[in-house]
Short mmCIF file of C-alpha atoms in Angstrom, two decimals:
data_model
loop_
_atom_site.label_atom_id
_atom_site.label_comp_id
_atom_site.label_asym_id
_atom_site.label_seq_id
_atom_site.Cartn_x
_atom_site.Cartn_y
_atom_site.Cartn_z
CA MET A 34 -58.06 -26.67 -86.87
CA HIS A 35 -55.13 -29.03 -86.24
CA ALA A 36 -53.98 -31.79 -88.56
CA PRO A 37 -53.10 -35.17 -86.98
CA TYR A 38 -49.95 -35.15 -84.88
CA LEU A 39 -48.39 -38.17 -86.64
CA ILE A 40 -47.84 -36.30 -89.92
CA ASN A 41 -44.13 -36.06 -90.76
CA PHE A 42 -43.00 -35.00 -94.21
CA GLY A 43 -39.38 -35.47 -93.16
CA SER A 44 -39.75 -39.18 -92.39
CA HIS A 45 -37.37 -41.67 -94.02
CA THR A 46 -40.22 -44.21 -94.09
CA GLU A 47 -42.04 -44.17 -97.41
CA ALA A 48 -45.35 -45.27 -95.88
CA THR A 49 -45.23 -42.43 -93.33
CA ALA A 50 -44.48 -39.86 -96.03
CA GLU A 51 -47.32 -41.12 -98.24
CA ARG A 52 -49.81 -41.23 -95.38
CA SER A 53 -48.76 -37.74 -94.34
CA VAL A 54 -49.75 -36.49 -97.79
CA GLU A 55 -53.11 -38.26 -97.63
CA SER A 56 -53.83 -37.09 -94.10
CA LEU A 57 -52.96 -33.44 -94.70
CA ARG A 58 -54.88 -33.33 -97.99
CA HIS A 59 -57.92 -34.63 -96.08
CA SER A 60 -57.42 -32.05 -93.30
CA LEU A 61 -57.12 -29.19 -95.78
CA ARG A 62 -60.28 -30.31 -97.58
CA ARG A 63 -62.20 -30.62 -94.32
CA GLY A 64 -60.84 -27.23 -93.26
CA ARG A 65 -62.41 -25.63 -96.30
CA GLU A 66 -65.70 -27.48 -95.74
CA ILE A 67 -66.08 -26.19 -92.18
CA GLY A 68 -64.84 -22.68 -92.97
CA ALA A 69 -61.53 -22.92 -91.09
CA LYS A 70 -59.14 -20.03 -91.66
CA GLY A 71 -56.11 -22.26 -91.23
CA VAL A 72 -54.93 -25.83 -90.71
CA VAL A 73 -52.04 -26.29 -88.30
CA VAL A 74 -49.43 -28.97 -89.01
CA HIS A 75 -46.27 -29.82 -87.10
CA THR A 76 -43.08 -29.29 -89.09
CA GLY A 77 -41.76 -32.79 -88.42
CA SER A 78 -38.34 -34.35 -88.00
CA ALA A 79 -35.49 -35.69 -90.09
CA THR A 80 -35.70 -39.36 -89.14
CA GLY A 81 -33.44 -42.28 -89.95
CA GLY A 82 -30.27 -40.30 -89.34
CA ARG A 83 -30.65 -38.35 -92.59
CA PRO A 84 -29.23 -34.82 -92.94
CA ARG A 85 -31.66 -31.95 -92.49
CA GLU A 86 -31.14 -30.89 -96.12
CA VAL A 87 -32.33 -34.29 -97.39
CA ALA A 88 -35.42 -34.16 -95.18
CA LEU A 89 -36.23 -30.62 -96.34
CA ALA A 90 -35.93 -31.73 -99.96
CA GLN A 91 -38.54 -34.38 -99.22
CA VAL A 92 -40.72 -31.76 -97.50
CA ARG A 93 -40.61 -29.81 -100.75
CA GLU A 94 -41.40 -32.86 -102.88
CA ARG A 95 -44.36 -33.96 -100.77
CA LEU A 96 -45.79 -30.74 -99.39
CA LEU A 97 -45.40 -28.16 -102.14
CA PRO A 98 -47.91 -29.93 -104.45
CA LEU A 99 -50.51 -29.81 -101.64
CA LEU A 100 -50.00 -26.07 -101.29
CA ASP A 101 -50.40 -25.64 -105.03
CA GLU A 102 -53.78 -27.40 -104.77
CA LEU A 103 -55.09 -24.57 -102.56
CA THR A 104 -56.68 -22.56 -105.34
CA HIS A 105 -60.26 -22.21 -104.02
CA PRO A 106 -61.08 -18.82 -102.45
CA ASP A 107 -62.22 -20.57 -99.26
CA ASP A 108 -59.17 -22.81 -98.88
CA PRO A 109 -57.48 -22.41 -95.48
CA ASP A 110 -53.89 -21.34 -94.98
CA LEU A 111 -51.40 -24.01 -93.95
CA LEU A 112 -49.93 -22.96 -90.60
CA LEU A 113 -46.56 -24.45 -89.64
CA GLU A 114 -46.07 -25.12 -85.93
CA SER A 115 -42.57 -25.61 -84.57
CA THR A 116 -41.69 -28.10 -81.84
CA ALA A 117 -39.93 -27.89 -78.48
CA GLY A 118 -36.66 -28.99 -80.08
CA GLN A 119 -36.67 -32.68 -79.24
CA GLY A 120 -34.61 -35.08 -81.34
CA SER A 121 -34.04 -34.21 -84.99
CA SER A 122 -36.78 -31.61 -85.27
CA LEU A 123 -36.76 -29.66 -88.53
CA CYS A 124 -38.13 -26.51 -86.96
CA SER A 125 -37.86 -25.42 -83.33
CA ARG A 126 -36.11 -22.02 -83.19
CA THR A 127 -37.58 -19.05 -85.06
CA TRP A 128 -34.78 -19.01 -87.65
CA ASP A 129 -35.54 -22.65 -88.54
CA PHE A 130 -38.67 -21.41 -90.29
CA GLY A 131 -36.44 -19.76 -92.90
CA PRO A 132 -35.13 -22.94 -94.60
CA TYR A 133 -38.56 -24.52 -94.26
CA PHE A 134 -40.26 -21.59 -95.99
CA ASP A 135 -37.52 -21.52 -98.63
CA ALA A 136 -38.05 -25.24 -99.34
CA LEU A 137 -41.69 -24.41 -100.07
CA ASP A 138 -40.91 -21.34 -102.21
CA ARG A 139 -42.40 -19.12 -99.49
CA HIS A 140 -45.81 -20.12 -100.84
CA PRO A 141 -48.52 -17.47 -100.31
CA LYS A 142 -50.73 -19.97 -98.45
CA LEU A 143 -48.03 -20.62 -95.84
CA GLY A 144 -48.32 -19.16 -92.36
CA VAL A 145 -47.04 -19.75 -88.84
CA CYS A 146 -48.68 -21.02 -85.68
CA LEU A 147 -46.46 -19.95 -82.78
CA ASP A 148 -46.74 -22.08 -79.65
CA THR A 149 -45.22 -20.07 -76.79
CA CYS A 150 -44.44 -23.18 -74.73
CA HIS A 151 -42.65 -24.76 -77.69
CA VAL A 152 -40.45 -21.77 -78.53
CA PHE A 153 -39.64 -21.26 -74.84
CA ALA A 154 -38.68 -24.92 -74.47
CA ALA A 155 -36.61 -24.66 -77.66
CA GLY A 156 -34.51 -21.86 -76.15
CA HIS A 157 -36.21 -18.50 -76.76
CA ASP A 158 -36.35 -16.81 -73.34
CA LEU A 159 -39.75 -15.15 -73.56
CA ALA A 160 -39.57 -14.38 -69.83
CA GLY A 161 -36.34 -12.37 -70.09
CA PRO A 162 -36.19 -8.60 -70.59
CA HIS A 163 -37.92 -7.87 -73.91
CA GLY A 164 -37.62 -11.58 -74.71
CA ALA A 165 -41.11 -11.94 -76.17
CA ALA A 166 -40.73 -8.89 -78.42
CA GLN A 167 -37.28 -9.99 -79.58
CA THR A 168 -38.60 -13.45 -80.44
CA LEU A 169 -41.39 -11.98 -82.54
CA ASP A 170 -38.95 -9.59 -84.22
CA LEU A 171 -36.79 -12.58 -85.20
CA LEU A 172 -39.80 -14.46 -86.52
CA VAL A 173 -40.95 -11.55 -88.69
CA GLU A 174 -37.40 -11.05 -89.95
CA THR A 175 -37.29 -14.75 -90.90
CA VAL A 176 -40.67 -15.34 -92.54
CA GLY A 177 -41.87 -11.82 -93.34
CA ALA A 178 -44.69 -9.63 -92.07
CA GLY A 179 -48.20 -11.03 -92.02
CA ARG A 180 -47.21 -14.69 -91.84
CA LEU A 181 -48.02 -15.12 -88.13
CA LYS A 182 -51.67 -16.19 -88.10
CA LEU A 183 -52.20 -18.08 -84.84
CA ILE A 184 -50.66 -18.18 -81.38
CA HIS A 185 -51.01 -21.13 -79.04
CA ALA A 186 -50.65 -19.13 -75.84
CA ASN A 187 -49.37 -21.59 -73.26
CA ASP A 188 -47.11 -21.22 -70.27
CA SER A 189 -44.40 -23.83 -69.63
CA LYS A 190 -43.97 -26.21 -66.71
CA ASP A 191 -40.25 -26.41 -67.49
CA VAL A 192 -37.43 -23.87 -67.73
CA VAL A 193 -36.28 -22.22 -70.94
CA GLY A 194 -34.32 -24.54 -73.22
CA ALA A 195 -35.53 -27.72 -71.51
CA HIS A 196 -36.83 -29.18 -74.80
CA LYS A 197 -39.90 -30.47 -72.99
CA ASP A 198 -43.40 -29.88 -74.34
CA ARG A 199 -45.30 -29.53 -71.06
CA HIS A 200 -47.92 -26.81 -71.08
CA ALA A 201 -49.10 -24.85 -68.06
CA ASN A 202 -51.87 -22.32 -67.52
CA ILE A 203 -50.80 -18.76 -68.32
CA GLY A 204 -49.14 -17.31 -65.22
CA ALA A 205 -48.62 -20.73 -63.63
CA GLY A 206 -45.36 -21.59 -65.39
CA HIS A 207 -41.87 -20.30 -66.10
CA ILE A 208 -42.92 -17.85 -68.85
CA GLY A 209 -45.20 -15.70 -66.71
CA GLU A 210 -47.96 -13.20 -67.45
CA ASP A 211 -45.70 -10.26 -68.37
CA ALA A 212 -44.43 -12.07 -71.48
CA PHE A 213 -47.97 -12.53 -72.74
CA ARG A 214 -48.73 -8.86 -72.19
CA GLU A 215 -45.65 -8.07 -74.28
CA LEU A 216 -46.81 -10.45 -77.02
CA LEU A 217 -50.24 -8.81 -77.13
CA ARG A 218 -48.67 -5.36 -77.54
CA HIS A 219 -46.39 -6.42 -80.40
CA PRO A 220 -47.56 -5.29 -83.88
CA ALA A 221 -46.90 -8.77 -85.32
CA THR A 222 -49.79 -10.19 -83.28
CA GLU A 223 -52.35 -7.67 -84.49
CA GLY A 224 -55.23 -9.61 -86.03
CA CYS A 225 -53.84 -12.98 -84.91
CA ARG A 226 -56.09 -15.63 -83.51
CA TRP A 227 -55.12 -16.91 -80.08
CA SER A 228 -55.69 -20.32 -78.54
CA SER A 229 -55.03 -21.11 -74.88
CA ARG A 230 -55.06 -24.72 -73.79
CA ARG A 231 -55.08 -25.94 -70.23
CA PRO A 232 -52.86 -28.95 -69.39
CA ALA A 233 -55.99 -31.09 -69.80
CA ALA A 234 -56.36 -30.01 -73.42
CA ARG A 235 -55.93 -33.57 -74.67
CA ARG A 236 -59.36 -34.18 -73.18
CA GLY A 237 -60.80 -31.39 -75.29
CA ILE A 238 -60.56 -28.49 -72.81
CA GLY A 239 -59.51 -25.15 -74.22
CA ARG A 240 -60.61 -21.82 -75.62
CA THR A 241 -59.93 -19.68 -78.65
CA TRP A 242 -60.32 -15.94 -79.17
CA THR A 243 -59.19 -13.18 -81.51
CA SER A 244 -56.97 -10.36 -80.32
#
């Protein structure tokens, strides 16, 4: 399941940071109640012109206690989803997950939700020769094996590096079907859950399956 989009643990606004804690705690509790394997949350941005290091320190202060509360056997994992690289995003390229994981002591309940449209828009050329495999290799090198739990498998309406989060049906965008075949063959995706959302997903259209 997905936590609300407005959560931002890097916000310079105290009310936003506090509400982010309340909202994610609620989502994690509801996740356990419905038997969800994971709760996806966006990694947020460093707002107010603050340095990334200051925002990550706040991520640690606010988010690490929530992870430490996940002690029940049925608690879901917390899956971090990167963005398309707009503005002061804390996590858009695969290597950005490294400082984020470090800020949270690489907690055992942490995982990754990889949105193919987002990483493509952020600058990872999944459509290039071996681009999908190289991107996954970088991710595993950064966060470790077994951390990739979910893939939002979306094509992109825009070119690589455009920093625009505009999804397309698989095969109808600039990523193309071959990249998704390469992702499916990569050992890092074994056992992952996959979610594919049409451009009308905001109206509740979509599907989920397990590879």
